[in-house]
Structure formats: C-alpha cells, structure tokens
Coordinates of C-alpha atoms and ligand atoms in Angstrom, one line a residue:
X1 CA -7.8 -31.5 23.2
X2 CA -11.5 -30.6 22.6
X3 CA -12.5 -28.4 20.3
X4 CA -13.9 -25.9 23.2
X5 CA -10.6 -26.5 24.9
X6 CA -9.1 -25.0 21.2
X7 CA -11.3 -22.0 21.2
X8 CA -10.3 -21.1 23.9
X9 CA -8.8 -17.8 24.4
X10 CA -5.2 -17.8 26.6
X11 CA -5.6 -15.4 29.0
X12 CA -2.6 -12.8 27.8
X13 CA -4.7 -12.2 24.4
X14 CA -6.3 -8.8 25.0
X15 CA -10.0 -9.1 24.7
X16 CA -11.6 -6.3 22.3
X17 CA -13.1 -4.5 25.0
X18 CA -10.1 -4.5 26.4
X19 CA -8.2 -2.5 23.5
X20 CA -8.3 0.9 24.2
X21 CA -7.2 3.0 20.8
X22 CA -5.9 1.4 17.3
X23 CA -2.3 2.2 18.7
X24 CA -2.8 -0.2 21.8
X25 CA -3.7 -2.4 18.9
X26 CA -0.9 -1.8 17.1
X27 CA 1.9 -3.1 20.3
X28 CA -0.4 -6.0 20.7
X29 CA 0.1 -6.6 16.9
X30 CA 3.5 -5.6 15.9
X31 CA 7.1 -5.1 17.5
X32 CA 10.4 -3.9 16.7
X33 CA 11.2 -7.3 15.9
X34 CA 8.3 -7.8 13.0
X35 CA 10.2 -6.7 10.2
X36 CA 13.7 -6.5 11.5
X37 CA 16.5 -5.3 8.7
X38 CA 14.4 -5.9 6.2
X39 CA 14.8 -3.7 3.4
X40 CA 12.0 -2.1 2.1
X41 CA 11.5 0.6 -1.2
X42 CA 8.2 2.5 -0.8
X43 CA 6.6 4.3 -3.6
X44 CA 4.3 7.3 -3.7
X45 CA 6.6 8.0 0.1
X46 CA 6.5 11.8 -0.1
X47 CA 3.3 11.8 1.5
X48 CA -0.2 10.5 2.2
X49 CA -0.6 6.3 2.4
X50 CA 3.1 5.9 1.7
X51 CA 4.5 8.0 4.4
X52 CA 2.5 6.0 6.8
X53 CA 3.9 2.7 5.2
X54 CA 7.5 4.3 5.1
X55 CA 7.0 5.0 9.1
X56 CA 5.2 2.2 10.3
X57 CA 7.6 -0.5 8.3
X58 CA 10.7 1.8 10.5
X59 CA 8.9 1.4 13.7
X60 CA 9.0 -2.2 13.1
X61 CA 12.5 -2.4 12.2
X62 CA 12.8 -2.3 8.7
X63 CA 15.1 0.1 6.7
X64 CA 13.3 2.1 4.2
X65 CA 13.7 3.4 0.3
X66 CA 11.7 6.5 0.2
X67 CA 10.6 7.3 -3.4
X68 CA 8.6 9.5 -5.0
X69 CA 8.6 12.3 -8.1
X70 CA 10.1 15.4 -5.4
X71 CA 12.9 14.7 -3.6
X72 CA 12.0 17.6 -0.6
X73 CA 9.4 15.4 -0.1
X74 CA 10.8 11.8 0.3
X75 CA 14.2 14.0 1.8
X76 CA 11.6 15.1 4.4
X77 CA 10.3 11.1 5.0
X78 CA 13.8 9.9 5.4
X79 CA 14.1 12.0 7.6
X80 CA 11.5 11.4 10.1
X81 CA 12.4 7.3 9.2
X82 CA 16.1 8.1 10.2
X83 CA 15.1 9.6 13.6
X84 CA 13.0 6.2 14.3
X85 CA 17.0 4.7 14.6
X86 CA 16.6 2.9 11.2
X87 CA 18.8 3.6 7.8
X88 CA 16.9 5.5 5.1
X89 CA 17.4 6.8 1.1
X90 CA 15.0 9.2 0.1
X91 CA 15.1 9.0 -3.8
X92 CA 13.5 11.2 -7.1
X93 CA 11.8 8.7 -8.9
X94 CA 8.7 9.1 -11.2
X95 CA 7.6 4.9 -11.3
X96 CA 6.7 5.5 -14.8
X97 CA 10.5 5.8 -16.2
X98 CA 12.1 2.8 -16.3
X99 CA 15.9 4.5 -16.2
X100 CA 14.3 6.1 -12.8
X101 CA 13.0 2.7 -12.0
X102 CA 16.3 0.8 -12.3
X103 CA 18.7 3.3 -10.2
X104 CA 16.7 3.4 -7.4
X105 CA 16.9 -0.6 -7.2
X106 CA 20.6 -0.5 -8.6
X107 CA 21.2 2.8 -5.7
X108 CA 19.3 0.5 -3.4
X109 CA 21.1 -3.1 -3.8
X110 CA 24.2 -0.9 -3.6
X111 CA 23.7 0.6 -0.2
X112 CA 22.0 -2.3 1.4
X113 CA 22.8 -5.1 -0.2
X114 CA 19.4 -6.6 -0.7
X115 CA 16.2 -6.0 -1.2
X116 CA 13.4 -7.7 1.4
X117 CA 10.1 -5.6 0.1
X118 CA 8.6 -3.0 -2.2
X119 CA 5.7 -1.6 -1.5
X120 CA 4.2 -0.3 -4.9
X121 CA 2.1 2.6 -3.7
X122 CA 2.4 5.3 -6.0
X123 CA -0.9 6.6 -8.0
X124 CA -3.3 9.0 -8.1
X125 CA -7.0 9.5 -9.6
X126 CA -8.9 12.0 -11.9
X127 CA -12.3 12.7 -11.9
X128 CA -13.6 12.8 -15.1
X129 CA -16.3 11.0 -17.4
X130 CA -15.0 8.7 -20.0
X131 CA -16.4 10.0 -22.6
X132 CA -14.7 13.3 -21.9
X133 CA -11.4 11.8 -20.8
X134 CA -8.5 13.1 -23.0
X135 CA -6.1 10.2 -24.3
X136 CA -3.3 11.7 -23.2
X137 CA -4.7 11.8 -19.3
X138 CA -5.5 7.7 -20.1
X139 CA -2.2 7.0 -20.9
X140 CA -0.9 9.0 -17.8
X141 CA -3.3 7.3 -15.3
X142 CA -2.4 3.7 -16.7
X143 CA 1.4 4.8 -16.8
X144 CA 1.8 5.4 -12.9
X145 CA -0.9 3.1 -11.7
X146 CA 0.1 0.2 -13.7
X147 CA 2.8 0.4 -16.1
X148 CA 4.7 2.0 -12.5
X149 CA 3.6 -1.5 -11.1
X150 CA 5.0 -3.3 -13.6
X151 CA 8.5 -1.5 -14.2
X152 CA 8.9 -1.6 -9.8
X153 CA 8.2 -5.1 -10.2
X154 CA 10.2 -6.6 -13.0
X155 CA 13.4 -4.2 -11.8
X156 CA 12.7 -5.6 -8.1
X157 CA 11.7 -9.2 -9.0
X158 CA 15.1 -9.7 -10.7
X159 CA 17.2 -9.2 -7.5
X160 CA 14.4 -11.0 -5.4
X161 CA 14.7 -14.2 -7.6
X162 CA 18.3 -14.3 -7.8
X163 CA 17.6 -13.7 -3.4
X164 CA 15.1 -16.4 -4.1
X165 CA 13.1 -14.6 -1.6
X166 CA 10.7 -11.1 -1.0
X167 CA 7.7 -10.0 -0.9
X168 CA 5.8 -7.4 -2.7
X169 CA 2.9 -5.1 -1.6
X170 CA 0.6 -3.4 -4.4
X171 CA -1.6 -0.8 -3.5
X172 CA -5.1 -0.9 -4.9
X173 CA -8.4 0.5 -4.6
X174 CA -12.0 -1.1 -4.3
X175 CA -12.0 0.6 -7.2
X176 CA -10.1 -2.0 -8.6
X177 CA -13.1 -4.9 -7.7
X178 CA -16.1 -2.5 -8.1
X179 CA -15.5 -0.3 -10.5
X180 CA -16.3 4.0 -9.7
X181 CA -18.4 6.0 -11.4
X182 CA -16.6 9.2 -12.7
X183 CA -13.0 7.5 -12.1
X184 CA -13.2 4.5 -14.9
X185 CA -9.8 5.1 -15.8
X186 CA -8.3 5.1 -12.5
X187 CA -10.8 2.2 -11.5
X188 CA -9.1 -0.1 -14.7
X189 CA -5.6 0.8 -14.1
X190 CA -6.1 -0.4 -10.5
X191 CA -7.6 -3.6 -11.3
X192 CA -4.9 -4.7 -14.0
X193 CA -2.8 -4.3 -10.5
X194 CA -5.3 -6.3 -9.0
X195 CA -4.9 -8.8 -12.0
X196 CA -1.2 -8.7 -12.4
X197 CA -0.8 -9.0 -8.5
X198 CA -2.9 -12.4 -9.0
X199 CA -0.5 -13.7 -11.8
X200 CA 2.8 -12.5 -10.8
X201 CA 1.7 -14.0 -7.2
X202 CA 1.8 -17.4 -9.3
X203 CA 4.4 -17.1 -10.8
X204 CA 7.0 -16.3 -8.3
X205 CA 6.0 -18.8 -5.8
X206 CA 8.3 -20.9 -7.3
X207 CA 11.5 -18.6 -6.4
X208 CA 10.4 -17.4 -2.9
X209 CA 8.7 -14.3 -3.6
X210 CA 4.6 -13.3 -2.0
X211 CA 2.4 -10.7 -4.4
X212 CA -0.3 -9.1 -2.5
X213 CA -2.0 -6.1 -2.7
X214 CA -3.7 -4.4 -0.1
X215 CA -7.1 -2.2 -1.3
X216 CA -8.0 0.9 0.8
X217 CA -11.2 2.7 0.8
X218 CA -11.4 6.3 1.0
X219 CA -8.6 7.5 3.5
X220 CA -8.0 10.9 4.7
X221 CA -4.6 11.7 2.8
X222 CA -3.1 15.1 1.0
X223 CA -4.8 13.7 -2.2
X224 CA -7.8 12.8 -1.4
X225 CA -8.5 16.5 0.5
X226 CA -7.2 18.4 -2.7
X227 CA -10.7 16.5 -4.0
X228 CA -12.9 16.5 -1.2
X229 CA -12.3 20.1 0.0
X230 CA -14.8 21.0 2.7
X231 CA -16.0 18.9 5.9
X232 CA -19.6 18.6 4.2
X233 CA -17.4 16.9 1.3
X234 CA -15.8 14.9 4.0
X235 CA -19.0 14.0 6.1
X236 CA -20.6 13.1 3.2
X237 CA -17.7 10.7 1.3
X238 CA -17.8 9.3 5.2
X239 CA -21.5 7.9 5.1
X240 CA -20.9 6.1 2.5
X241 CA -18.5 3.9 4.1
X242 CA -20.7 1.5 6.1
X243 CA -17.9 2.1 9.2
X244 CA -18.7 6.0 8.8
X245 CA -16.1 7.4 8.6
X246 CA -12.3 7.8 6.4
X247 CA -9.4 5.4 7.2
X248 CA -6.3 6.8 9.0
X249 CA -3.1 6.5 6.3
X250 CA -1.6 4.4 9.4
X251 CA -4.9 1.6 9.1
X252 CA -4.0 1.0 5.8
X253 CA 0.0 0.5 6.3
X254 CA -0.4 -1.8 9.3
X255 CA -2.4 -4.1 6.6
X256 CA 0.8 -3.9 4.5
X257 CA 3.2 -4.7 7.3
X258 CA 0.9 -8.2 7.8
X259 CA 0.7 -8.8 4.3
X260 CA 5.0 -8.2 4.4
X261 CA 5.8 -9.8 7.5
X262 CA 6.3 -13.8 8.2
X263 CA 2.7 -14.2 9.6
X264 CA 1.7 -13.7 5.7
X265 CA 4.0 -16.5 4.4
X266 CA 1.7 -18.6 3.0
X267 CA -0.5 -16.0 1.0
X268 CA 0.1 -14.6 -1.7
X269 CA -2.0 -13.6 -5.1
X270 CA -4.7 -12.3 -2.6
X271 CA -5.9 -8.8 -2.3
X272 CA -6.3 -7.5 1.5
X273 CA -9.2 -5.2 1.4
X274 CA -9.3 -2.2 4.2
X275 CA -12.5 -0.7 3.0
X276 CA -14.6 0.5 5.8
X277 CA -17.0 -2.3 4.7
X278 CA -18.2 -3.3 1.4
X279 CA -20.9 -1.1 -0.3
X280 CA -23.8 -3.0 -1.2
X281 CA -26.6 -2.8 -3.2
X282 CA -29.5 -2.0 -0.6
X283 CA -29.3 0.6 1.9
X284 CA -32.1 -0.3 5.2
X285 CA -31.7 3.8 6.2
Ligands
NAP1 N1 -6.5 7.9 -0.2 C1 -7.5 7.1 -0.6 O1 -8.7 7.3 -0.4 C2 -7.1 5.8 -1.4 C3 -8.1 4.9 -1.6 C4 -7.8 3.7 -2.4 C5 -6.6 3.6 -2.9 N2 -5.6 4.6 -2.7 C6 -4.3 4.4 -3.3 O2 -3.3 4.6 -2.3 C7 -2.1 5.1 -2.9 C8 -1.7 6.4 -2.2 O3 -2.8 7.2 -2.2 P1 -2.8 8.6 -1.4 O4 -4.2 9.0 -1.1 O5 -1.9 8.5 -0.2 O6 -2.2 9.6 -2.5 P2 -1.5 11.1 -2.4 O7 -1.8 11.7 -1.1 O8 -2.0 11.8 -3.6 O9 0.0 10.7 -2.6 C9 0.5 10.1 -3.7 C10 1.9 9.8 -3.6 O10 2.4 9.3 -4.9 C11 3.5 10.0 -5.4 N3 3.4 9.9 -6.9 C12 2.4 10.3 -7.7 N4 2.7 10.1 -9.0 C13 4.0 9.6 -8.9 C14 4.8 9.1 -9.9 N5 4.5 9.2 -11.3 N6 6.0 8.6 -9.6 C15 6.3 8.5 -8.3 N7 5.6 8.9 -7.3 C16 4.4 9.4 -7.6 C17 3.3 11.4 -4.8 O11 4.5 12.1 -4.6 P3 5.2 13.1 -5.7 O12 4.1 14.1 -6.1 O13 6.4 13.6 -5.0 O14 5.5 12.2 -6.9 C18 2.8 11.1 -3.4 O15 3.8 10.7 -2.6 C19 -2.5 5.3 -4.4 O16 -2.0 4.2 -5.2 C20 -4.0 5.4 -4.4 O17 -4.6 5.1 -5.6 C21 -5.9 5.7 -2.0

C-alpha cells in the first residue's frame, strides 16, 4: 500500500466539518460497549468534573463508585448513574482518611467483585500568597490533593495487582506543569500527582495496571464559580485560554474515558492535557 493510499480517510470516518456539536462527537467516539461492566470508583463525584466522569463512564457501560465527603451529594449522583440502567454506590468518603479510604474499596470489592478503574478526582484550590499561607491550610491542600492520591491508590492498587489488571485516572491541573501564581500550594500538590502518576505508571506495568492523569484547564464547575463569581470574572478567566472560552465538565471526562478504555492500553505514566491550549509567553493581541 502507498503511503497516500494509508492516509487515506475511509469514507464512514466523519470529516470535522462534518461534526456538528461535541455530542455528535461523542457517538462517533464512544459506545455503550467502551467501558462495558467495568467497575469504576470516582472521587470528588458529588459534583463538578467528577459528576461528569461518574455519568459519562455510565453512558458507556461502566458501573460507578460515587464518592465524596456528603453523601446527599454522591446519593444524588448515584442516582442519576442508576437511571442510565447501570449499578451504582454512592459512598461518604473524605480521600484524606485512610479508614474512609479502605471501606469504600473493601464496600466496593464486596458488591462488585472487582475493581476495573478509579478515577482520583477529588481536590480543590485556595487562593492565597505563600507567604501568607497558614500551615495548617498547606497540610490540608497536600492532604486531599495528594496524600488522597496516594491512600486511593495504594488501597486500589492492592486489589488491581492481585486482578493483575486496572487502570487509574488522576486528575491534575496545568497547574501541576506550570506552576500558578496565587495557588503555589495547590499548584505543588498537583504536580507530586503529576510525579507520582509518572512513577507509579512504572511501576505497575509489570502487574497489568495504566497510571494516567488527565490535566484540565479552567472548567466551568460548582468550584470554580464559588471563585470566579460574576460573568466579567468569567469572560475574563476565558481570554486567557487561547480557545476562549471554559471547558464543559463533560470535555474533560471524555479525556478520562480514553485514557480508561482499551484504545489507551499501551500508555501509561503520561499526563493528557485538556487545557484550552497552552499559555505562552508572548501574546500577538
Ligand atoms: N474546574 C477547574 O477549572 C479545574 C482545573 C484543573 C483541575 N481541576 C481539578 O479537577 C478536580 C475537580 O475539580 P472541580 O472544579 O470539579 O471541583 P469542585 O466543583 O470543587 O468539586 C470538588 C469535588 O471534590 C469533593 N471533595 C473535596 N474535598 C474532598 C475530600 N477531602 N474527600 C472527598 N471528596 C472531596 C467535593 O465533594 P464534597 O464537598 O462532598 O467532599 C466535590 O465533589 C479537582 O482535582 C481539581 O483540582 C479543576
């Protein structure tokens, strides 16, 4: 075959004029079938990035382990993932308590019998300069956003190894690669993730298991709107993002369900960034 003859596109591919909206993308993409019975826990579910993950993973077939610190709020997810015809827990879990940690996975294996992915996407951010920054408001950003990492991982990891297979999602931040100005703390917990996916991705090849992390920019969630508060904030958070504008929660959990699903098998380590564009240095406007 000739190398044109290879670049060629078969005639069923839809062209990207041909697209329509993100959710024509999406059925082109992704079926029922991507992530069928897989069993997935999700972090940080009560709302926000994780809600989207916990409903996008149902609508392609995976059963979901909603968990957060309310349980209203991950009741209310596994709700909505129930009507979507798959199985779901909704579970009280702060990520930062390892006892909370280890009966969601023993309260998982339990009821399902396995454990296929966990997306680690609980976190939050402060605003506040460092040289302000209380300790006790350090150790709390590095205890959700990393040490939660960690404890998901370790507790998950053991069932996955004696599986000898699963994947893992982290969800990071360009904050994580370039560092943010008035968030250092929440910038260096998310790069230890960063770091820590890169290793533990490494480490577990050996027994089966992917580490990835995906890395949002500046979505439109309940957090981020308790920050930015008025559409001039919004507008303005938007032109810095060389796509102009936020990221939809659901942009950012379809990069997940690639980074879970078989077409991601041979990746792993990496850091899938859904940023908008990279900022850079010089600015032509
Ligand atoms: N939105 C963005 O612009 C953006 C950009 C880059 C990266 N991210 C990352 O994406 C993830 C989700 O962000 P988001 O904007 O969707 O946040 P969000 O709207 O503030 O939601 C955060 C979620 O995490 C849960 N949570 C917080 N602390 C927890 C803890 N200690 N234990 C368990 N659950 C906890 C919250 O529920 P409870 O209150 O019920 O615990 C909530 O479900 C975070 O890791 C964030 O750093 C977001």
């Amino acid at each position: 075959m000739t190398s044109a003859a290879r670049r060629a596109r078969p005639e069923s591919l839809p062209r990207a004029s041909d697209r329509g909206t993100c959710g024509d993308v999406l059925q082109h993409a992704f079926s029922a079938d991507t992530l069928r019975d897989r069993v997935a826990i999700v972090t940080g579910a009560s709302q926000g990035i994780g809600r989207a993950i916990a409903l996008e993973l149902a609508k392609v077939g995976a059963d979901v382990v909603a968990c957060s610190r309310r349980q209203s709020g991950v009741d209310a997810v596994a709700g909505e993932v129930r009507a979507l015809g798959r199985c779901a827990l909704g579970v009280a879990c702060d990520v930062g308590d390892a006892a909370q940690v280890d009966e969601v996975v023993a309260r998982t294996h339990a009821e399902f019998g396995r454990i296929d992915l966990l997306v680690n996407n609980a976190g939050y951010r402060i605003r506040a300069r460092l040289e302000d920054l209380p300790r006790d408001e350090w150790d709390a950003m590095l205890r959700t956003n990393l040490t939660g990492v960690f404890l998901f991982s370790q507790a998950v990891g053991r069932v996955m190894i004696r599986q000898h297979s699963g994947k893992i999602v982290n969800v990071t931040s360009v904050a994580g690669r370039s560092g943010s100005r008035g968030m250092a703390a929440y910038a260096a917990a998310k790069a230890g993730v960063t770091a820590l996916t890169q290793s533990l991705g490494a480490e577990w090849a050996k027994y089966g298991i992917t580490v990835n992390a995906v890395a949002p920019g500046p979505t439109e969630t309940e957090g981020v709107l308790e920050v930015w508060k008025t559409p001039a904030m919004i507008a303005q958070a938007s032109r810095e993002v060389p796509l102009q504008r936020l990221a939809r929660p659901e942009e950012i959990a379809w990069a997940v369900i690639f980074v879970a699903s078989d077409a991601a098998d041979f990746m792993t380590g990496e850091t899938l960034y859904v940023s908008g564009g990279p900022r850079v240095a010089n600015r032509e406007d």
